[in-house]
Amino acid sequence: MYIRDIIMKKRRNEELTDEEIRFFVMGYFKEEISEAQAAALMTAIYIYGLSEKEMICLISAMAETGKELEFNKISSRIVDIHTLGGISDKIIIMLISVLNSVGVQAAKVIGRELGMEDRLISVSGYKITDNIDEFRQKLTDDGMGILKSIKNLAPVEEKLYKLRHEIACDNNINLITASIMSQKVALGFDNIFFEITYGDYAYIKTLPDAKTLAKYLVYIGKKINKNVCCCITKLDEPTGQCFGNIIELREIYKCLSGEMPKDVEETILEFGSKILNISKTCSDENKAKAMIKENIQNGEALKSFETLIKNNGGNFELLKEDIEVKNVLPITAPTDGYIAEINVNKLRMLAKFLGAIRNKRSDNLDIG
């Protein structure tokens, strides 16, 4: 079998066989296939797409290049929470706590972005585990867990991700689906919740593309025996009142103590009700939302958040303290009116400039 023949076959818009796809994936992973050859095949796939059969085979082959962790053996009801784009780290942390309070085991594996890690480690003493066995124990004992990005998890996916970026093939929905689902197959959770954000500042730019991706994720999920649910959100402004590190964790404390802004509440109720459904906890959306709302109001969700912080070494008492602001820059409008838009991308850039977000682990982080 020759890679040139596979490239030419895809250029003719013909369906590749399982053997041909696995030959490419393993050959590229072992560096037996060159970057130029891989780029040629990725470009052909970008143009002509993948059939359902090709996509499932590609996902399986990518997952098999690394560890397959089978987290579903802990429980078939654990829900893996994944957000694609956006700056909703505090929402995910809050959501995990809320779900835990109503008896849903929730897991989050941090991907390439450092935002969630930066927020959690801003709490003095908090340690995010990178140990798989410790993560398993957290899921078993606490009913929730957050794990650092795992090395050797579908490792060829990262190579292909970088290649796609270099050759401007990022936004192909088939390849995005394969990229995401290969890691989910390797993790082994049976239930997966996706938040898909779209907009000018998001990875997915348009609502039609977001809907297409959601349909693919749900459809492919069914084909590989995964319960998949997607919520689509528009990334046009930040959620809540704060953007930063420990100030966002303090905001979670305030939200779960009864001071929850309307946009945060709507998001938590919508996401939470969908997750209660796929975890087979509650199939009635209104009842699910009522369960979540009750546990926020009675303080059970706050107790779960406290458990999440304390059981990972964090100083929870810090989150009860008022924020001492060192520098305040008032921005006064020259005329009466209202805020029509907050440019999320510029806000993100500002946060990086101030040291609130790292581009890479070696960057300095200002946790204030």
Coordinates of C-alpha atoms in Angstrom, one line a residue:
M1 CA 0.0 0.0 0.0
Y2 CA 1.3 3.4 -0.9
I3 CA 0.4 6.8 0.5
R4 CA 0.5 8.4 -3.1
D5 CA -2.3 6.0 -4.2
I6 CA -4.4 6.9 -1.1
I7 CA -3.9 10.7 -1.8
M8 CA -4.9 10.2 -5.5
K9 CA -7.9 8.1 -4.6
K10 CA -9.2 10.8 -2.2
R11 CA -8.5 13.5 -4.9
R12 CA -10.9 11.5 -7.1
N13 CA -13.5 11.8 -4.3
E14 CA -13.6 8.1 -3.7
E15 CA -14.2 6.5 -0.3
L16 CA -11.1 5.3 1.5
T17 CA -11.1 1.8 3.1
D18 CA -10.5 1.1 6.8
E19 CA -7.1 -0.3 5.9
E20 CA -6.1 2.8 3.9
I21 CA -7.1 5.2 6.7
R22 CA -5.3 3.2 9.3
F23 CA -2.3 3.0 7.1
F24 CA -2.2 6.8 6.8
V25 CA -2.8 7.4 10.5
M26 CA -0.2 5.0 11.8
G27 CA 2.3 5.9 9.1
Y28 CA 2.0 9.6 9.9
F29 CA 2.1 9.0 13.7
K30 CA 5.3 6.9 13.2
E31 CA 6.8 9.5 10.9
E32 CA 6.8 7.0 8.0
I33 CA 4.6 9.4 6.0
S34 CA 6.0 12.9 5.4
E35 CA 4.4 16.2 6.4
A36 CA 3.9 17.1 2.7
Q37 CA 2.0 13.8 2.0
A38 CA -0.1 14.2 5.1
A39 CA -0.9 17.8 4.1
A40 CA -1.9 16.7 0.6
L41 CA -4.3 14.1 2.0
M42 CA -5.7 16.6 4.6
T43 CA -6.3 19.1 1.8
A44 CA -8.2 16.5 -0.3
I45 CA -10.3 15.6 2.8
Y46 CA -10.9 19.3 3.4
I47 CA -12.3 19.7 -0.2
Y48 CA -14.3 16.4 -0.5
G49 CA -15.1 15.6 3.1
L50 CA -15.5 12.2 4.7
S51 CA -18.2 9.6 4.6
E52 CA -19.7 8.3 7.9
K53 CA -17.7 5.1 7.5
E54 CA -14.5 7.0 6.8
M55 CA -15.1 9.3 9.8
I56 CA -15.7 6.5 12.3
C57 CA -12.6 4.6 11.1
L58 CA -10.5 7.8 11.3
I59 CA -11.7 8.4 14.9
S60 CA -10.9 4.8 15.9
A61 CA -7.5 4.8 14.3
M62 CA -6.5 8.1 15.9
A63 CA -7.7 6.9 19.4
E64 CA -5.6 3.7 19.0
T65 CA -2.3 5.7 18.7
G66 CA -2.3 6.3 22.4
K67 CA -3.8 5.2 25.8
E68 CA -7.4 4.1 25.9
L69 CA -8.6 4.8 29.5
E70 CA -12.1 3.3 29.7
F71 CA -13.4 5.7 32.4
N72 CA -16.8 4.3 31.8
K73 CA -15.7 1.3 33.9
I74 CA -16.0 3.6 37.0
S75 CA -19.6 4.3 36.1
S76 CA -21.7 4.4 32.9
R77 CA -23.4 7.5 34.2
I78 CA -20.4 9.9 34.5
V79 CA -20.7 12.9 32.2
D80 CA -17.7 14.3 30.4
I81 CA -18.1 18.1 30.0
H82 CA -16.4 19.7 27.0
T83 CA -16.5 23.3 25.8
L84 CA -15.5 24.1 22.3
G85 CA -14.3 27.7 22.2
G86 CA -15.4 30.6 24.4
I87 CA -14.3 31.8 27.9
S88 CA -16.8 29.8 30.0
D89 CA -14.3 28.2 32.4
K90 CA -16.1 29.5 35.5
I91 CA -19.4 28.2 34.1
I92 CA -18.0 24.7 33.8
I93 CA -16.5 24.8 37.3
M94 CA -19.8 26.1 38.6
L95 CA -21.7 23.5 36.6
I96 CA -19.6 20.6 37.9
S97 CA -20.4 21.7 41.5
V98 CA -24.2 22.1 40.8
L99 CA -24.3 18.7 39.1
N100 CA -22.5 17.0 42.0
S101 CA -25.1 18.4 44.4
V102 CA -27.9 16.7 42.5
G103 CA -26.1 13.4 42.3
V104 CA -24.5 13.6 38.8
Q105 CA -20.9 12.5 38.5
A106 CA -19.1 15.1 36.3
A107 CA -15.7 15.0 34.8
K108 CA -13.6 17.7 33.0
V109 CA -10.4 16.9 31.2
I110 CA -8.6 20.2 30.5
G111 CA -7.5 20.5 26.8
R112 CA -4.9 22.8 25.2
E113 CA -6.2 26.0 26.6
L114 CA -4.8 27.0 30.0
G115 CA -7.7 29.2 31.1
M116 CA -9.4 26.7 33.5
E117 CA -6.1 25.6 35.0
D118 CA -5.1 29.3 35.6
R119 CA -8.4 30.0 37.4
L120 CA -8.2 27.0 39.7
I121 CA -4.5 27.4 40.7
S122 CA -5.2 31.1 41.5
V123 CA -6.8 29.6 44.7
S124 CA -4.0 29.2 47.2
G125 CA -3.0 25.6 47.6
Y126 CA -5.2 24.2 44.8
K127 CA -3.5 21.4 42.8
I128 CA -4.9 20.0 39.6
T129 CA -4.1 16.4 39.3
D130 CA -2.3 15.0 36.3
N131 CA -2.4 11.5 37.7
I132 CA -5.0 9.2 36.1
D133 CA -5.4 6.9 39.1
E134 CA -5.9 9.9 41.4
F135 CA -8.5 11.3 39.0
R136 CA -10.4 8.0 39.0
Q137 CA -10.4 8.1 42.8
K138 CA -11.7 11.7 42.8
L139 CA -14.6 10.6 40.5
T140 CA -15.3 7.6 42.8
D141 CA -15.0 9.4 46.2
D142 CA -16.1 13.0 45.4
G143 CA -18.3 12.3 42.4
M144 CA -16.5 14.9 40.4
G145 CA -13.0 15.5 39.1
I146 CA -10.9 17.8 36.9
L147 CA -7.8 16.4 35.2
K148 CA -4.9 18.1 33.5
S149 CA -4.4 17.5 29.8
I150 CA -3.3 13.9 29.3
K151 CA -0.1 13.1 27.3
N152 CA -0.4 10.2 24.9
L153 CA -4.2 10.6 24.6
A154 CA -4.8 10.1 20.8
P155 CA -1.4 11.7 20.3
V156 CA -1.7 11.7 16.5
E157 CA -4.6 14.1 16.9
E158 CA -2.3 16.9 18.1
K159 CA 0.0 16.4 15.1
L160 CA -2.9 16.5 12.7
Y161 CA -4.4 19.6 14.6
K162 CA -1.1 21.5 14.1
L163 CA -0.9 20.4 10.5
R164 CA -4.5 21.5 9.7
H165 CA -3.8 24.9 11.2
E166 CA -0.6 25.3 9.2
I167 CA -2.3 24.5 5.9
A168 CA -5.5 26.5 6.6
C169 CA -7.7 23.4 7.0
D170 CA -8.9 24.2 10.5
N171 CA -12.6 24.8 9.8
N172 CA -13.6 21.5 8.1
I173 CA -16.5 20.1 10.2
N174 CA -15.6 16.5 9.4
L175 CA -12.0 16.9 10.6
I176 CA -13.1 18.9 13.7
T177 CA -15.5 16.1 14.6
A178 CA -12.9 13.4 14.1
S179 CA -10.4 15.4 16.2
I180 CA -12.8 15.8 19.1
M181 CA -14.3 12.4 19.1
S182 CA -10.9 10.6 18.8
Q183 CA -10.0 12.0 22.3
K184 CA -13.5 11.1 23.6
V185 CA -13.1 7.5 22.4
A186 CA -9.7 7.3 24.1
L187 CA -11.1 8.7 27.4
G188 CA -14.0 6.2 27.3
F189 CA -16.8 8.1 29.0
D190 CA -20.3 7.0 27.8
N191 CA -21.9 10.4 28.2
I192 CA -20.6 13.6 26.7
F193 CA -21.9 17.1 26.9
F194 CA -20.6 19.7 24.4
E195 CA -20.9 23.4 24.6
I196 CA -20.3 24.7 21.1
T197 CA -19.7 28.5 20.8
Y198 CA -19.9 30.4 17.6
G199 CA -19.2 34.0 16.5
D200 CA -16.5 36.3 15.2
Y201 CA -14.2 35.5 18.1
A202 CA -14.9 31.8 18.4
Y203 CA -13.4 28.8 16.7
I204 CA -16.6 28.1 14.9
K205 CA -17.7 31.3 13.1
T206 CA -21.3 30.8 12.1
L207 CA -24.5 29.3 13.5
P208 CA -25.0 27.0 10.5
D209 CA -21.5 25.5 11.1
A210 CA -22.2 25.2 14.8
K211 CA -25.4 23.3 14.0
T212 CA -23.7 21.1 11.5
L213 CA -20.9 20.2 14.0
A214 CA -23.5 19.5 16.7
K215 CA -25.4 17.1 14.4
Y216 CA -22.2 15.3 13.5
L217 CA -21.1 14.9 17.1
V218 CA -24.5 13.6 18.1
Y219 CA -24.8 11.3 15.1
I220 CA -21.3 9.9 15.3
G221 CA -21.7 9.5 19.1
K222 CA -24.7 7.2 18.5
K223 CA -22.7 5.2 16.0
I224 CA -20.0 4.5 18.5
N225 CA -22.3 4.0 21.5
K226 CA -21.9 7.4 23.2
N227 CA -24.7 9.5 24.5
V228 CA -23.9 13.0 23.2
C229 CA -25.7 16.2 23.8
C230 CA -24.8 19.7 22.5
C231 CA -25.8 23.2 23.5
I232 CA -25.0 26.0 21.1
T233 CA -24.1 29.5 22.4
K234 CA -23.1 32.7 20.7
L235 CA -19.9 34.2 21.9
D236 CA -20.8 37.8 21.7
E237 CA -20.2 38.9 25.3
P238 CA -18.8 37.5 28.6
T239 CA -21.1 35.6 31.0
G240 CA -21.5 37.0 34.5
Q241 CA -19.8 40.0 36.0
C242 CA -16.0 39.2 36.2
F243 CA -13.2 38.1 34.0
G244 CA -9.9 37.0 35.4
N245 CA -8.6 34.4 37.8
I246 CA -9.4 34.3 41.5
I247 CA -12.1 37.0 40.9
E248 CA -14.0 34.5 38.8
L249 CA -13.7 31.8 41.6
R250 CA -15.1 34.4 44.0
E251 CA -17.9 35.1 41.6
I252 CA -18.8 31.4 41.6
Y253 CA -18.9 31.6 45.4
K254 CA -21.3 34.6 45.2
C255 CA -23.4 32.9 42.6
L256 CA -23.9 29.8 44.6
S257 CA -24.5 31.9 47.7
G258 CA -27.6 33.5 46.1
E259 CA -26.1 36.4 44.1
M260 CA -26.4 34.8 40.6
P261 CA -26.9 37.1 37.6
K262 CA -29.7 36.2 35.2
D263 CA -27.4 35.2 32.3
V264 CA -25.4 32.8 34.5
E265 CA -28.6 31.3 36.0
E266 CA -30.1 30.7 32.5
T267 CA -26.9 29.0 31.3
I268 CA -26.5 26.8 34.3
L269 CA -30.2 25.7 34.2
E270 CA -30.1 25.0 30.4
F271 CA -26.8 23.1 30.5
G272 CA -27.6 21.3 33.7
S273 CA -31.0 20.1 32.6
K274 CA -29.5 18.6 29.4
I275 CA -26.8 16.8 31.4
L276 CA -29.4 15.4 33.9
N277 CA -31.1 13.9 30.8
I278 CA -28.1 12.2 29.2
S279 CA -26.9 10.9 32.6
K280 CA -30.4 9.3 33.1
T281 CA -30.9 11.3 36.3
C282 CA -34.0 13.2 35.1
S283 CA -35.6 13.2 31.6
D284 CA -38.1 16.0 32.3
E285 CA -36.5 19.3 31.5
N286 CA -38.7 21.4 33.8
K287 CA -38.2 19.0 36.7
A288 CA -34.4 18.9 36.1
K289 CA -34.2 22.7 36.2
A290 CA -36.3 22.8 39.4
M291 CA -33.9 20.3 41.0
I292 CA -30.9 22.4 40.1
K293 CA -32.6 25.6 41.2
E294 CA -33.5 24.1 44.6
N295 CA -30.0 22.9 45.3
I296 CA -28.6 26.3 44.5
Q297 CA -31.1 28.0 46.8
N298 CA -30.7 25.5 49.7
G299 CA -26.9 25.7 49.6
E300 CA -26.1 22.1 48.5
A301 CA -24.4 23.4 45.3
L302 CA -22.2 25.7 47.4
K303 CA -21.2 22.7 49.6
S304 CA -20.2 20.8 46.5
F305 CA -18.1 23.7 45.3
E306 CA -16.4 23.8 48.7
T307 CA -15.7 20.1 48.4
L308 CA -14.2 20.6 44.9
I309 CA -11.9 23.3 46.2
K310 CA -10.9 21.8 49.6
N311 CA -10.4 18.2 48.4
N312 CA -7.9 19.5 45.9
G313 CA -5.9 21.5 48.5
G314 CA -7.4 24.9 47.9
N315 CA -8.0 27.5 50.6
F316 CA -11.8 27.9 50.3
E317 CA -11.9 30.7 52.9
L318 CA -10.1 33.0 50.5
L319 CA -13.2 32.9 48.2
K320 CA -15.4 34.4 50.9
E321 CA -13.3 37.6 51.2
D322 CA -14.2 40.8 49.4
I323 CA -12.0 41.7 46.4
E324 CA -9.5 44.4 47.0
V325 CA -9.1 46.3 43.8
K326 CA -5.8 48.1 43.5
N327 CA -6.4 50.0 40.3
V328 CA -9.7 51.3 39.0
L329 CA -10.1 52.9 35.6
P330 CA -13.6 54.6 35.3
I331 CA -14.9 54.7 31.7
T332 CA -17.5 57.4 31.2
A333 CA -19.7 57.6 28.2
P334 CA -20.0 61.0 26.6
T335 CA -23.7 60.7 26.2
D336 CA -26.6 58.6 27.5
G337 CA -27.1 55.2 26.0
Y338 CA -26.5 51.5 26.6
I339 CA -23.7 49.0 25.9
A340 CA -24.5 47.3 22.6
E341 CA -21.5 44.9 22.5
I342 CA -18.4 43.9 24.5
N343 CA -15.6 42.7 22.3
V344 CA -14.7 39.4 23.8
N345 CA -11.5 39.0 21.8
K346 CA -10.2 42.4 22.9
L347 CA -11.1 41.5 26.5
R348 CA -9.2 38.2 26.1
M349 CA -6.2 40.1 24.7
L350 CA -6.2 42.6 27.6
A351 CA -6.3 39.7 30.1
K352 CA -3.3 38.1 28.4
F353 CA -1.4 41.4 28.4
L354 CA -2.2 41.8 32.2
G355 CA -1.0 38.3 32.9
A356 CA -4.5 36.8 33.7
I357 CA -4.2 34.3 30.9
R358 CA -1.1 32.4 29.7
N359 CA -0.4 31.5 26.2
K360 CA 2.0 28.8 27.3
R361 CA 3.0 27.3 30.7
S362 CA 6.3 29.2 30.9
D363 CA 4.4 32.6 30.9
N364 CA 4.0 34.5 34.1
L365 CA 0.6 34.3 35.7
D366 CA -0.8 37.1 37.8
I367 CA -3.4 35.4 40.0
G368 CA -4.8 38.6 41.6

